[in-house]
Amino acid sequence: MPAPYATPEDLRTVLLDAGLLVQTRTDGLYHRSGDFEGVLQGVERYAAEQRTDATAPRRWFPPIMARDDFLRTDYLRSFPDLVGSVDVFTGGDQEHKQLLAELEEGRDWTLALDPAEVVLSSSICHSLYGTLPTGIPDDGLLHECCGFAFRHEPSLDPARMQSFRMYEFVLVGTPAQAVAHRDLWLQRGLDSLAALGLSVRSDAANDPFFGRVGRMLAANQLHAELKYEVLIDLTEAKPTAIASANYHEDHFGLPFGLTTPDGEVAHSACFGYGLERITLALFATHGTDVTGWPGEVRSLLGC
Amino acid sequence: MPAPYATPEDLRTVLLDAGLLVQTRTDGLYHRSGDFEGVLQGVERYAAEQRTDATAPRRWFPPIMARDDFLRTDYLRSFPDLVGSVDVFTGGDQEHKQLLAELEEGRDWTLALDPAEVVLSSSICHSLYGTLPTGIPDDGLLHECCGFAFRHEPSLDPARMQSFRMYEFVLVGTPAQAVAHRDLWLQRGLDSLAALGLSVRSDAANDPFFGRVGRMLAANQLHAELKYEVLIDLTEAKPTAIASANYHEDHFGLPFGLTTPDGEVAHSACFGYGLERITLALFATHGTDVTGWPGEVRSLLGC
């Protein structure tokens, strides 16, 4: 089997040479080929098929979300370097003329713009919480969510895209329900990805919190074992996380006013399949030509 | 058949009440339900099946694109009010502390951000041109493209979303090849959408150019019959365009340096299926319960 490659750049070269990804003028921003997208859509369907409850609502989100909801997530405090804020033009003819003059003279024309009521979504489940009923029922609330996330971290590692999709299973409920959801899904995730022929394992992990304070937050998250990642060795440089299982404690329940029937602040947990990264892992493991993949894998993905 | 509804707001109410769309706190921004997305993905597959050339490359784009390529499209000159520019934070601990202080005091924290090397994509085919070889072959270059577009036009009309997907067939070649592509696809588009039970017709149209100068550009576009739309009456208020066929002349060939074998600037044309709008039209025409739709329509969409 081809993986692991020596470096992320080697894997990237293989994918570009095979035409599975098309490079743009921006690092970390790729066009997906028909073959790549065919596998990715198969992974999306396969992830959805792992559901435990066929009655749970499913939501596909646009790649942007309400700025007010985003600010409630406190993402700006923990990961400011990854955020994508959206600006728009609200002026008239005269302001437009000035804007074009700034552009033509090579000055920063974006100074004429105003913050929009939307931002790019940094995580899929962020879009969900503001639309939930604040009273969470006895059994908790389970949702499936899919959409694009933006992270501003230009990189030559093809697994670190600026814009990528996840398929998530999100539960809001009591602390015990949230932890049970996280643990159940970590195992389901491992099993379902191993069934695709991927050599996966899990490990406790931390998010890339920003700055000096962030180093402490990361250590705390790791120590409390709030986050687990599903890892695979695509390169010899470092393992790649292709899915993650997260217990958020009251991080979302508190700002969004979600409460359980006992009047306590709701806790939440999510398991996210990283659709581009799983697709990359499949190509790295089984080769760049889908027709040569094991029949059972193609059958599971319907591709 | 339910459509046409009296007003766009009436159609919106029907879709929200049926749970097909979920309202967010921002006008024109919706979550798509599993049923809605199931039909939309069927429309995407169906649009792709209309292809005339199975060897044409297919590209799925992320919802953002390189700022440099965006500026070349001149979209900022013609539609500044629709643009979404992306800002990011590039400071350190000290600047982050200041940013959070601005946020907490209710001031504009986005002033601390810088323009990213990416913007939201305003149209699907914009992402394509900067990645093409500049020498266009004799037969022209045909691509299929799919992705999200952003248009900042908050509205209560569910057909006017801020973020939506299109599936496009784009040809770059000689003027004659581009016009022929536009005309061929206008008819293919009409026929394929009529086969889904949609009462469609075509008409010459213009884009919503901005401001005083824009009114003249719109009149010119209409007069030159560069743009045709596939229209359907979902409401009694106004027809809804669910697809469009566009001849761009040298609008993209010139700034992206694309030339035909005779040394002339390449022209281009595209036909775009509006995936959300076609999905809305199907629900408005056949009802909100997919299981009650005509069998042939469900069969064509695989849903």
Coordinates of C-alpha atoms in Angstrom, one line a residue:
Chain A
M1 CA 0.0 0.0 0.0
P2 CA 1.3 3.4 -1.0
A3 CA 0.9 5.2 2.4
P4 CA 2.7 6.4 4.5
Y5 CA 4.5 8.9 2.2
A6 CA 7.6 10.5 3.5
T7 CA 6.2 14.0 3.7
P8 CA 2.8 15.8 3.3
E9 CA 4.3 17.5 0.2
D10 CA 4.9 14.1 -1.3
L11 CA 1.3 13.1 -0.8
R12 CA 0.2 16.4 -2.3
T13 CA 2.3 15.8 -5.4
V14 CA 0.8 12.4 -5.9
L15 CA -2.7 13.8 -5.6
L16 CA -2.0 16.7 -8.0
D17 CA -0.2 14.5 -10.5
A18 CA -3.2 12.2 -10.5
G19 CA -5.5 15.1 -11.1
L20 CA -7.6 14.3 -8.0
L21 CA -6.9 17.8 -6.6
V22 CA -6.3 20.9 -8.7
Q23 CA -4.0 23.6 -7.2
T24 CA -5.2 27.2 -7.1
R25 CA -3.0 30.2 -6.6
T26 CA -3.7 30.0 -2.8
D27 CA -2.0 27.4 -0.5
G28 CA -4.6 25.1 1.0
L29 CA -7.3 25.8 -1.5
Y30 CA -8.0 23.1 -4.0
H31 CA -10.5 22.2 -6.7
R32 CA -11.8 18.6 -6.3
S33 CA -11.9 16.4 -9.4
G34 CA -15.0 14.3 -10.3
D35 CA -13.2 11.2 -9.1
F36 CA -12.3 12.9 -5.8
E37 CA -15.8 14.2 -5.3
G38 CA -17.4 10.9 -6.2
V39 CA -15.5 9.2 -3.4
L40 CA -16.2 12.1 -1.0
Q41 CA -19.9 11.9 -1.6
G42 CA -19.7 8.2 -1.0
V43 CA -18.0 8.9 2.3
E44 CA -20.7 11.4 3.2
R45 CA -23.4 8.8 2.5
Y46 CA -21.4 6.1 4.4
A47 CA -21.0 8.4 7.4
A48 CA -24.8 9.0 7.4
E49 CA -25.4 5.3 7.3
Q50 CA -23.7 4.9 10.6
R51 CA -26.5 6.7 12.3
T52 CA -28.0 5.1 15.4
D53 CA -31.4 6.9 15.2
A54 CA -33.1 7.3 11.8
T55 CA -35.5 9.8 13.2
A56 CA -32.8 12.4 14.2
P57 CA -33.1 15.5 12.1
R58 CA -30.5 16.0 9.5
R59 CA -29.2 19.5 8.5
W60 CA -27.0 20.7 5.7
F61 CA -25.6 24.1 6.4
P62 CA -24.4 26.8 4.0
P63 CA -20.6 27.7 4.5
I64 CA -21.6 31.0 6.3
M65 CA -23.4 31.5 9.6
A66 CA -24.9 34.4 11.6
R67 CA -22.2 36.6 13.1
D68 CA -24.1 36.9 16.4
D69 CA -24.2 33.1 16.8
F70 CA -20.5 32.8 15.9
L71 CA -19.5 35.3 18.6
R72 CA -21.5 33.3 21.2
T73 CA -19.3 30.3 20.5
D74 CA -16.3 32.2 21.8
Y75 CA -14.2 30.9 18.9
L76 CA -12.7 34.3 18.5
R77 CA -11.2 34.1 21.9
S78 CA -9.6 30.7 21.5
F79 CA -8.7 30.5 17.7
P80 CA -8.6 34.1 16.4
D81 CA -5.9 33.2 13.8
L82 CA -8.3 30.7 12.1
V83 CA -11.4 33.0 11.8
G84 CA -12.8 34.3 8.6
S85 CA -14.9 37.4 9.0
V86 CA -17.0 38.6 6.0
D87 CA -17.2 42.3 4.9
V88 CA -19.7 43.8 2.5
F89 CA -20.2 47.0 0.6
T90 CA -23.3 49.1 1.6
G91 CA -22.5 52.4 0.0
G92 CA -24.0 54.2 -3.1
D93 CA -22.6 55.4 -6.4
Q94 CA -20.2 57.9 -4.9
E95 CA -18.7 55.4 -2.4
H96 CA -18.4 52.8 -5.2
K97 CA -16.5 55.3 -7.3
Q98 CA -14.1 55.9 -4.4
L99 CA -13.7 52.2 -3.8
L100 CA -12.7 51.6 -7.4
A101 CA -10.2 54.5 -7.2
E102 CA -8.6 52.9 -4.2
L103 CA -8.4 49.6 -6.0
E104 CA -6.9 51.1 -9.1
E105 CA -4.3 53.0 -7.1
G106 CA -3.3 49.8 -5.2
R107 CA -4.6 50.9 -1.9
D108 CA -6.7 48.8 0.5
W109 CA -10.2 49.1 -1.0
T110 CA -11.6 46.8 1.7
L111 CA -11.5 49.7 4.2
A112 CA -14.6 50.9 2.4
L113 CA -16.5 47.8 3.5
D114 CA -18.6 47.0 6.6
P115 CA -18.8 43.8 8.6
A116 CA -21.6 41.6 7.3
E117 CA -24.2 39.9 9.5
V118 CA -22.5 36.7 8.6
V119 CA -19.0 35.1 9.0
L120 CA -17.5 31.9 7.5
S121 CA -18.3 28.9 9.7
S122 CA -15.3 27.7 11.6
S123 CA -16.9 24.4 12.7
I124 CA -20.0 22.6 11.5
C125 CA -21.9 22.3 14.7
H126 CA -21.6 26.0 15.5
S127 CA -24.5 26.7 13.1
L128 CA -26.8 24.3 15.0
Y129 CA -27.1 25.6 18.5
G130 CA -28.8 28.9 17.8
T131 CA -31.7 27.2 16.0
L132 CA -32.4 24.6 18.8
P133 CA -35.3 24.9 21.3
T134 CA -33.8 26.0 24.5
G135 CA -35.6 23.3 26.5
I136 CA -33.8 20.1 25.8
P137 CA -36.0 16.9 26.3
D138 CA -35.3 14.0 28.7
D139 CA -33.5 11.9 26.1
G140 CA -31.3 14.7 24.8
L141 CA -31.4 16.1 21.3
L142 CA -29.6 14.3 18.5
H143 CA -28.8 16.0 15.1
E144 CA -26.8 15.1 12.1
C145 CA -25.1 18.0 10.4
C146 CA -23.0 18.5 7.3
G147 CA -21.3 21.5 5.8
F148 CA -18.1 23.5 5.0
A149 CA -15.7 24.8 7.6
F150 CA -13.2 27.6 7.0
R151 CA -9.8 27.6 8.8
H152 CA -7.2 30.2 7.9
E153 CA -4.1 28.1 8.0
P154 CA -2.5 28.1 4.5
S155 CA -0.4 25.0 4.2
L156 CA 1.2 22.7 1.7
D157 CA -0.2 19.7 3.6
P158 CA -3.2 18.5 1.5
A159 CA -4.8 17.3 4.8
R160 CA -4.8 20.9 6.0
M161 CA -7.2 22.6 3.6
Q162 CA -8.6 26.1 4.3
S163 CA -12.1 25.0 3.4
F164 CA -13.3 21.5 4.0
R165 CA -16.5 19.5 4.9
M166 CA -17.5 17.4 7.9
Y167 CA -20.4 15.1 8.7
E168 CA -21.2 15.3 12.4
F169 CA -23.4 13.6 14.9
V170 CA -24.2 16.2 17.6
L171 CA -25.9 15.5 20.9
V172 CA -27.2 18.1 23.4
G173 CA -28.3 16.7 26.8
T174 CA -27.1 16.0 30.3
P175 CA -23.3 15.6 31.0
A176 CA -23.7 11.8 31.2
Q177 CA -25.6 11.7 27.9
A178 CA -23.0 13.9 26.2
V179 CA -20.1 11.8 27.5
A180 CA -21.8 8.6 26.5
H181 CA -22.5 10.0 23.0
R182 CA -18.8 10.9 22.6
D183 CA -17.6 7.5 23.7
L184 CA -20.2 5.6 21.7
W185 CA -19.2 7.5 18.5
L186 CA -15.5 7.3 19.0
Q187 CA -15.9 3.5 18.8
R188 CA -18.4 3.6 15.9
G189 CA -16.2 6.0 14.1
L190 CA -13.1 3.8 14.5
D191 CA -15.0 0.7 13.5
S192 CA -16.6 2.3 10.4
L193 CA -13.3 3.7 9.2
A194 CA -11.4 0.5 9.8
A195 CA -14.1 -1.2 7.6
L196 CA -12.9 1.0 4.8
G197 CA -9.5 -0.6 5.0
L198 CA -8.0 2.4 6.8
S199 CA -5.4 1.7 9.6
V200 CA -6.9 3.9 12.2
R201 CA -6.3 4.3 16.0
S202 CA -7.6 6.8 18.5
D203 CA -5.8 9.1 20.9
A204 CA -6.6 11.9 23.3
A205 CA -5.9 15.3 21.6
N206 CA -6.2 19.0 22.0
D207 CA -7.4 21.8 19.7
P208 CA -4.8 24.4 18.5
F209 CA -5.7 27.1 21.0
F210 CA -4.0 30.5 20.2
G211 CA -1.2 32.2 22.0
R212 CA 0.2 32.0 25.6
V213 CA -3.2 31.5 27.3
G214 CA -4.0 28.9 24.6
R215 CA -1.1 26.7 25.6
M216 CA -2.7 26.3 29.0
L217 CA -6.1 25.7 27.6
A218 CA -4.7 23.0 25.3
A219 CA -3.0 21.3 28.2
N220 CA -6.2 21.4 30.3
Q221 CA -8.2 19.9 27.4
L222 CA -5.7 17.1 26.9
H223 CA -5.6 16.4 30.7
A224 CA -9.4 16.3 31.0
E225 CA -9.6 14.0 27.9
L226 CA -12.3 16.0 26.3
K227 CA -11.2 15.4 22.8
Y228 CA -10.2 12.2 21.0
E229 CA -9.0 12.0 17.4
V230 CA -9.2 9.1 14.9
L231 CA -5.6 9.0 13.5
I232 CA -3.9 7.5 10.5
D233 CA -0.4 7.6 9.3
L234 CA -0.6 9.1 5.8
T235 CA 2.9 10.4 6.0
E236 CA 6.0 9.7 8.1
A237 CA 6.0 13.3 9.4
K238 CA 3.0 13.1 11.7
P239 CA -0.3 11.3 12.1
T240 CA -3.4 12.8 10.4
A241 CA -6.7 13.2 12.3
I242 CA -9.5 12.1 9.9
A243 CA -12.3 12.3 12.5
S244 CA -12.7 13.5 16.1
A245 CA -15.0 13.0 19.1
N246 CA -15.5 16.0 21.3
Y247 CA -17.1 16.5 24.7
H248 CA -17.8 20.3 24.9
E249 CA -19.1 20.4 28.5
D250 CA -21.3 23.5 28.8
H251 CA -19.3 25.4 26.2
F252 CA -22.3 25.8 23.9
G253 CA -25.2 25.1 26.3
L254 CA -24.3 28.1 28.4
P255 CA -24.1 30.9 25.7
F256 CA -27.1 29.5 23.8
G257 CA -29.3 29.1 26.9
L258 CA -29.9 25.4 26.4
T259 CA -31.2 23.6 29.6
T260 CA -32.0 20.1 30.5
P261 CA -35.4 19.2 32.2
D262 CA -33.7 19.4 35.6
G263 CA -33.0 23.1 35.0
E264 CA -29.2 22.6 34.6
V265 CA -27.2 24.0 31.7
A266 CA -27.1 21.4 28.9
H267 CA -23.8 19.8 27.8
S268 CA -23.0 18.7 24.3
A269 CA -20.8 16.4 22.3
C270 CA -20.1 15.7 18.7
F271 CA -18.4 13.2 16.5
G272 CA -17.2 14.5 13.1
Y273 CA -16.1 12.6 10.1
G274 CA -13.7 14.8 8.1
L275 CA -14.9 14.2 4.6
E276 CA -11.9 15.6 2.6
R277 CA -9.4 13.9 5.0
I278 CA -11.1 10.5 4.9
T279 CA -11.1 10.8 1.1
L280 CA -7.4 11.7 1.1
A281 CA -6.8 8.7 3.4
L282 CA -8.6 6.4 1.0
F283 CA -6.6 7.5 -2.0
A284 CA -3.4 7.4 0.0
T285 CA -4.1 3.8 1.2
H286 CA -5.8 2.2 -1.8
G287 CA -4.1 4.1 -4.6
T288 CA -5.1 7.0 -6.9
D289 CA -7.2 4.8 -9.2
V290 CA -10.6 4.0 -7.7
T291 CA -11.2 1.1 -10.1
G292 CA -8.2 -0.7 -8.4
W293 CA -9.7 -0.4 -4.9
P294 CA -10.8 -3.5 -2.9
G295 CA -14.4 -4.4 -4.0
E296 CA -15.8 -4.3 -0.5
V297 CA -14.6 -0.7 0.0
R298 CA -16.1 0.4 -3.3
S299 CA -19.3 -1.4 -2.4
L300 CA -19.5 0.3 1.0
L301 CA -18.9 3.7 -0.6
G302 CA -21.1 3.1 -3.7
C303 CA -18.3 4.3 -6.0
Chain B
M1 CA -50.5 21.7 -8.2
P2 CA -49.7 24.1 -5.3
A3 CA -47.6 26.7 -7.2
P4 CA -47.9 29.5 -7.9
Y5 CA -48.2 30.9 -4.4
A6 CA -49.4 34.5 -3.9
T7 CA -46.1 35.8 -2.6
P8 CA -42.5 34.6 -2.0
E9 CA -43.3 34.9 1.8
D10 CA -46.2 32.4 1.4
L11 CA -43.9 29.9 -0.3
R12 CA -41.3 30.5 2.4
T13 CA -43.9 29.8 5.1
V14 CA -44.9 26.5 3.4
L15 CA -41.2 25.4 3.3
L16 CA -40.5 26.3 6.9
D17 CA -43.7 24.7 8.2
A18 CA -42.8 21.5 6.4
G19 CA -39.3 21.6 7.9
L20 CA -37.6 21.5 4.5
L21 CA -35.8 24.7 5.3
V22 CA -34.8 25.9 8.8
Q23 CA -34.7 29.6 9.4
T24 CA -31.6 31.1 11.0
R25 CA -31.3 34.6 12.6
T26 CA -30.2 36.0 9.3
D27 CA -32.5 36.6 6.4
G28 CA -31.7 34.6 3.3
L29 CA -29.7 32.0 5.3
Y30 CA -31.3 28.6 5.8
H31 CA -30.3 25.1 6.9
R32 CA -31.4 22.4 4.5
S33 CA -33.3 19.4 5.9
G34 CA -32.4 15.8 5.0
D35 CA -35.4 15.7 2.6
F36 CA -34.4 19.0 1.0
E37 CA -30.8 18.0 0.6
G38 CA -31.8 14.5 -0.7
V39 CA -33.7 16.2 -3.6
L40 CA -30.9 18.7 -4.2
Q41 CA -28.3 16.0 -4.5
G42 CA -30.6 14.2 -6.9
V43 CA -30.8 17.4 -8.9
E44 CA -27.0 17.7 -8.9
R45 CA -26.7 14.2 -10.3
Y46 CA -29.4 14.8 -12.8
A47 CA -27.8 18.0 -14.0
A48 CA -24.5 16.2 -14.4
E49 CA -26.2 13.4 -16.4
Q50 CA -27.2 16.0 -19.0
R51 CA -23.6 16.3 -20.1
T52 CA -22.7 16.1 -23.8
D53 CA -19.1 15.0 -23.3
A54 CA -18.2 12.4 -20.6
T55 CA -14.5 13.2 -21.0
A56 CA -14.9 16.9 -19.9
P57 CA -13.2 17.5 -16.5
R58 CA -15.4 18.0 -13.6
R59 CA -14.5 20.3 -10.7
W60 CA -16.1 20.9 -7.3
F61 CA -15.0 24.2 -5.8
P62 CA -14.7 25.3 -2.2
P63 CA -16.9 28.3 -1.3
I64 CA -13.9 30.6 -1.3
M65 CA -11.5 31.6 -4.1
A66 CA -8.2 33.5 -4.5
R67 CA -8.7 37.2 -4.1
D68 CA -6.4 38.0 -7.1
D69 CA -8.5 35.8 -9.4
F70 CA -11.7 37.4 -8.1
L71 CA -10.4 40.9 -8.8
R72 CA -9.7 39.9 -12.4
T73 CA -13.3 39.0 -12.9
D74 CA -14.2 42.7 -12.4
Y75 CA -17.2 41.6 -10.3
L76 CA -16.4 44.4 -7.8
R77 CA -17.0 47.0 -10.5
S78 CA -20.4 45.6 -11.6
F79 CA -21.9 44.1 -8.4
P80 CA -20.1 45.6 -5.4
D81 CA -23.2 45.3 -3.3
L82 CA -23.2 41.5 -3.6
V83 CA -19.5 40.9 -2.8
G84 CA -18.3 39.0 0.3
S85 CA -14.7 39.9 1.2
V86 CA -12.9 37.8 3.9
D87 CA -10.8 39.3 6.7
V88 CA -8.5 37.4 9.0
F89 CA -6.4 38.0 12.1
T90 CA -2.7 38.0 11.7
G91 CA -1.6 39.5 15.0
G92 CA 0.0 38.1 18.2
D93 CA -0.9 37.9 21.8
Q94 CA -1.0 41.6 22.4
E95 CA -3.1 42.4 19.3
H96 CA -5.5 39.6 20.3
K97 CA -5.9 41.1 23.7
Q98 CA -6.8 44.4 22.1
L99 CA -9.2 42.8 19.7
L100 CA -11.1 41.1 22.6
A101 CA -11.2 44.4 24.5
E102 CA -12.8 46.1 21.4
L103 CA -15.3 43.2 21.2
E104 CA -16.2 43.4 24.9
E105 CA -16.7 47.2 24.7
G106 CA -19.0 46.8 21.8
R107 CA -16.7 48.5 19.3
D108 CA -15.9 47.2 15.8
W109 CA -13.3 44.5 16.5
T110 CA -13.0 43.7 12.8
L111 CA -10.9 46.8 12.3
A112 CA -8.0 44.7 13.8
L113 CA -8.3 42.2 10.9
D114 CA -6.6 42.2 7.5
P115 CA -7.9 41.2 4.1
A116 CA -7.3 37.5 3.5
E117 CA -5.8 36.1 0.3
V118 CA -9.3 34.7 -0.4
V119 CA -12.9 36.0 -0.8
L120 CA -16.3 34.3 -1.0
S121 CA -17.0 33.1 -4.5
S122 CA -19.7 35.2 -6.2
S123 CA -20.2 32.9 -9.1
I124 CA -19.2 29.3 -9.7
C125 CA -17.2 29.6 -12.9
H126 CA -15.1 32.5 -11.5
S127 CA -12.9 29.8 -9.8
L128 CA -12.2 28.0 -13.0
Y129 CA -10.5 30.5 -15.3
G130 CA -7.3 31.1 -13.3
T131 CA -6.5 27.4 -13.4
L132 CA -6.9 26.8 -17.1
P133 CA -4.0 26.6 -19.6
T134 CA -3.9 29.9 -21.4
G135 CA -3.7 28.3 -24.8
I136 CA -7.2 27.0 -25.6
P137 CA -7.3 24.1 -28.1
D138 CA -9.1 24.0 -31.4
D139 CA -12.3 22.5 -30.1
G140 CA -12.5 24.8 -27.1
L141 CA -12.3 23.7 -23.5
L142 CA -15.4 22.3 -21.7
H143 CA -15.6 21.9 -17.9
E144 CA -18.3 21.0 -15.5
C145 CA -18.2 22.9 -12.2
C146 CA -20.1 22.8 -9.0
G147 CA -19.9 24.9 -5.8
F148 CA -21.4 27.5 -3.5
A149 CA -21.9 31.2 -4.5
F150 CA -22.4 34.0 -2.0
R151 CA -24.5 37.1 -2.8
H152 CA -25.2 39.6 -0.1
E153 CA -28.8 40.3 -0.7
P154 CA -30.7 39.4 2.5
S155 CA -34.3 38.7 1.5
L156 CA -37.5 36.9 2.7
D157 CA -37.8 35.3 -0.8
P158 CA -36.6 31.7 -0.3
A159 CA -35.4 31.7 -3.9
R160 CA -33.0 34.6 -3.0
M161 CA -30.6 32.9 -0.6
Q162 CA -27.3 34.5 0.4
S163 CA -25.5 31.2 -0.1
F164 CA -26.5 28.7 -2.8
R165 CA -25.1 26.0 -5.2
M166 CA -25.0 25.8 -9.0
Y167 CA -23.9 23.1 -11.4
E168 CA -22.4 24.6 -14.5
F169 CA -21.3 23.7 -18.0
V170 CA -18.5 26.1 -19.0
L171 CA -17.0 26.4 -22.5
V172 CA -14.0 28.5 -23.4
G173 CA -13.2 28.8 -27.1
T174 CA -13.9 31.0 -30.1
P175 CA -16.9 33.4 -30.2
A176 CA -18.8 31.0 -32.4
Q177 CA -18.1 28.1 -30.1
A178 CA -19.2 30.1 -27.1
V179 CA -22.5 31.2 -28.6
A180 CA -23.2 27.7 -29.9
H181 CA -22.6 26.3 -26.3
R182 CA -24.9 28.9 -24.8
D183 CA -27.7 28.1 -27.3
L184 CA -27.3 24.4 -27.1
W185 CA -27.4 24.4 -23.3
L186 CA -30.4 26.8 -23.1
Q187 CA -32.4 24.2 -25.0
R188 CA -31.0 21.2 -23.1
G189 CA -31.6 23.0 -19.8
L190 CA -35.2 23.8 -20.8
D191 CA -35.9 20.2 -21.9
S192 CA -34.2 18.6 -18.9
L193 CA -36.1 20.8 -16.4
A194 CA -39.5 20.3 -18.2
A195 CA -38.9 16.6 -17.9
L196 CA -39.0 17.0 -14.1
G197 CA -42.6 18.3 -14.4
L198 CA -41.6 22.0 -14.1
S199 CA -43.5 24.5 -16.2
V200 CA -40.4 26.4 -17.5
R201 CA -39.9 28.9 -20.3
S202 CA -36.9 31.0 -21.4
D203 CA -36.5 34.7 -21.8
A204 CA -33.7 37.2 -22.4
A205 CA -32.5 38.7 -19.1
N206 CA -29.9 41.0 -17.5
D207 CA -27.8 40.8 -14.4
P208 CA -28.4 43.2 -11.5
F209 CA -25.6 45.7 -12.3
F210 CA -25.0 48.2 -9.6
G211 CA -25.8 51.9 -9.6
R212 CA -26.3 54.5 -12.4
V213 CA -23.7 53.1 -14.8
G214 CA -25.1 49.6 -14.0
R215 CA -28.5 50.6 -15.5
M216 CA -26.8 51.2 -18.8
L217 CA -24.8 48.0 -18.6
A218 CA -28.0 46.0 -17.9
A219 CA -29.8 47.6 -20.9
N220 CA -26.8 46.8 -23.1
Q221 CA -26.7 43.1 -21.9
L222 CA -30.4 42.7 -22.5
H223 CA -30.2 44.4 -25.9
A224 CA -27.3 42.2 -27.0
E225 CA -29.2 39.1 -25.8
L226 CA -26.1 37.8 -23.9
K227 CA -28.1 36.2 -21.1
Y228 CA -31.1 34.0 -21.1
E229 CA -32.9 32.7 -18.0
V230 CA -35.0 29.6 -17.5
L231 CA -38.1 30.9 -15.7
I232 CA -40.9 29.4 -13.7
D233 CA -43.8 31.0 -11.9
L234 CA -43.5 29.8 -8.3
T235 CA -45.3 32.9 -7.0
E236 CA -47.7 35.4 -8.6
A237 CA -45.3 38.2 -7.7
K238 CA -42.7 37.6 -10.3
P239 CA -41.1 34.7 -12.3
T240 CA -38.1 32.9 -10.7
A241 CA -35.0 32.1 -12.7
I242 CA -33.9 28.5 -11.9
A243 CA -31.1 28.3 -14.5
S244 CA -29.3 30.7 -16.8
A245 CA -27.4 30.6 -20.1
N246 CA -24.7 33.2 -20.4
Y247 CA -22.4 34.4 -23.2
H248 CA -19.5 36.3 -21.6
E249 CA -17.9 37.5 -24.8
D250 CA -14.2 38.2 -23.8
H251 CA -15.1 39.2 -20.2
F252 CA -13.0 36.3 -18.7
G253 CA -10.7 35.4 -21.6
L254 CA -9.1 38.9 -21.6
P255 CA -8.2 39.3 -17.9
F256 CA -7.1 35.6 -17.6
G257 CA -5.0 35.7 -20.8
L258 CA -6.9 32.9 -22.5
T259 CA -6.3 32.7 -26.3
T260 CA -7.6 30.5 -29.1
P261 CA -5.2 28.9 -31.7
D262 CA -5.7 31.8 -34.1
G263 CA -4.1 34.2 -31.4
E264 CA -7.4 35.9 -30.6
V265 CA -8.7 36.4 -27.1
A266 CA -10.9 33.5 -26.1
H267 CA -14.6 33.9 -25.4
S268 CA -16.6 31.9 -23.0
A269 CA -20.2 30.8 -22.1
C270 CA -21.8 28.9 -19.3
F271 CA -25.1 27.2 -18.5
G272 CA -25.8 27.0 -14.8
Y273 CA -28.5 24.9 -13.0
G274 CA -29.5 26.6 -9.8
L275 CA -29.6 23.7 -7.4
E276 CA -31.5 25.3 -4.5
R277 CA -33.9 27.1 -6.8
I278 CA -34.7 24.0 -8.8
T279 CA -35.2 22.1 -5.6
L280 CA -37.6 24.8 -4.4
A281 CA -39.4 24.7 -7.7
L282 CA -39.8 20.9 -7.4
F283 CA -41.3 21.2 -3.8
A284 CA -43.5 24.1 -4.9
T285 CA -44.8 22.2 -8.0
H286 CA -45.1 18.6 -6.7
G287 CA -45.8 19.3 -3.0
T288 CA -43.7 19.2 0.2
D289 CA -43.9 15.4 0.6
V290 CA -41.5 13.7 -1.8
T291 CA -43.3 10.3 -1.5
G292 CA -46.3 11.9 -3.2
W293 CA -44.3 13.1 -6.3
P294 CA -44.8 11.6 -9.7
G295 CA -42.9 8.3 -10.0
E296 CA -41.0 9.4 -13.1
V297 CA -39.7 12.5 -11.4
R298 CA -38.5 10.6 -8.4
S299 CA -36.9 8.1 -10.7
L300 CA -35.1 10.7 -12.7
L301 CA -33.8 12.2 -9.4
G302 CA -33.1 8.9 -7.6
C303 CA -35.0 10.1 -4.6

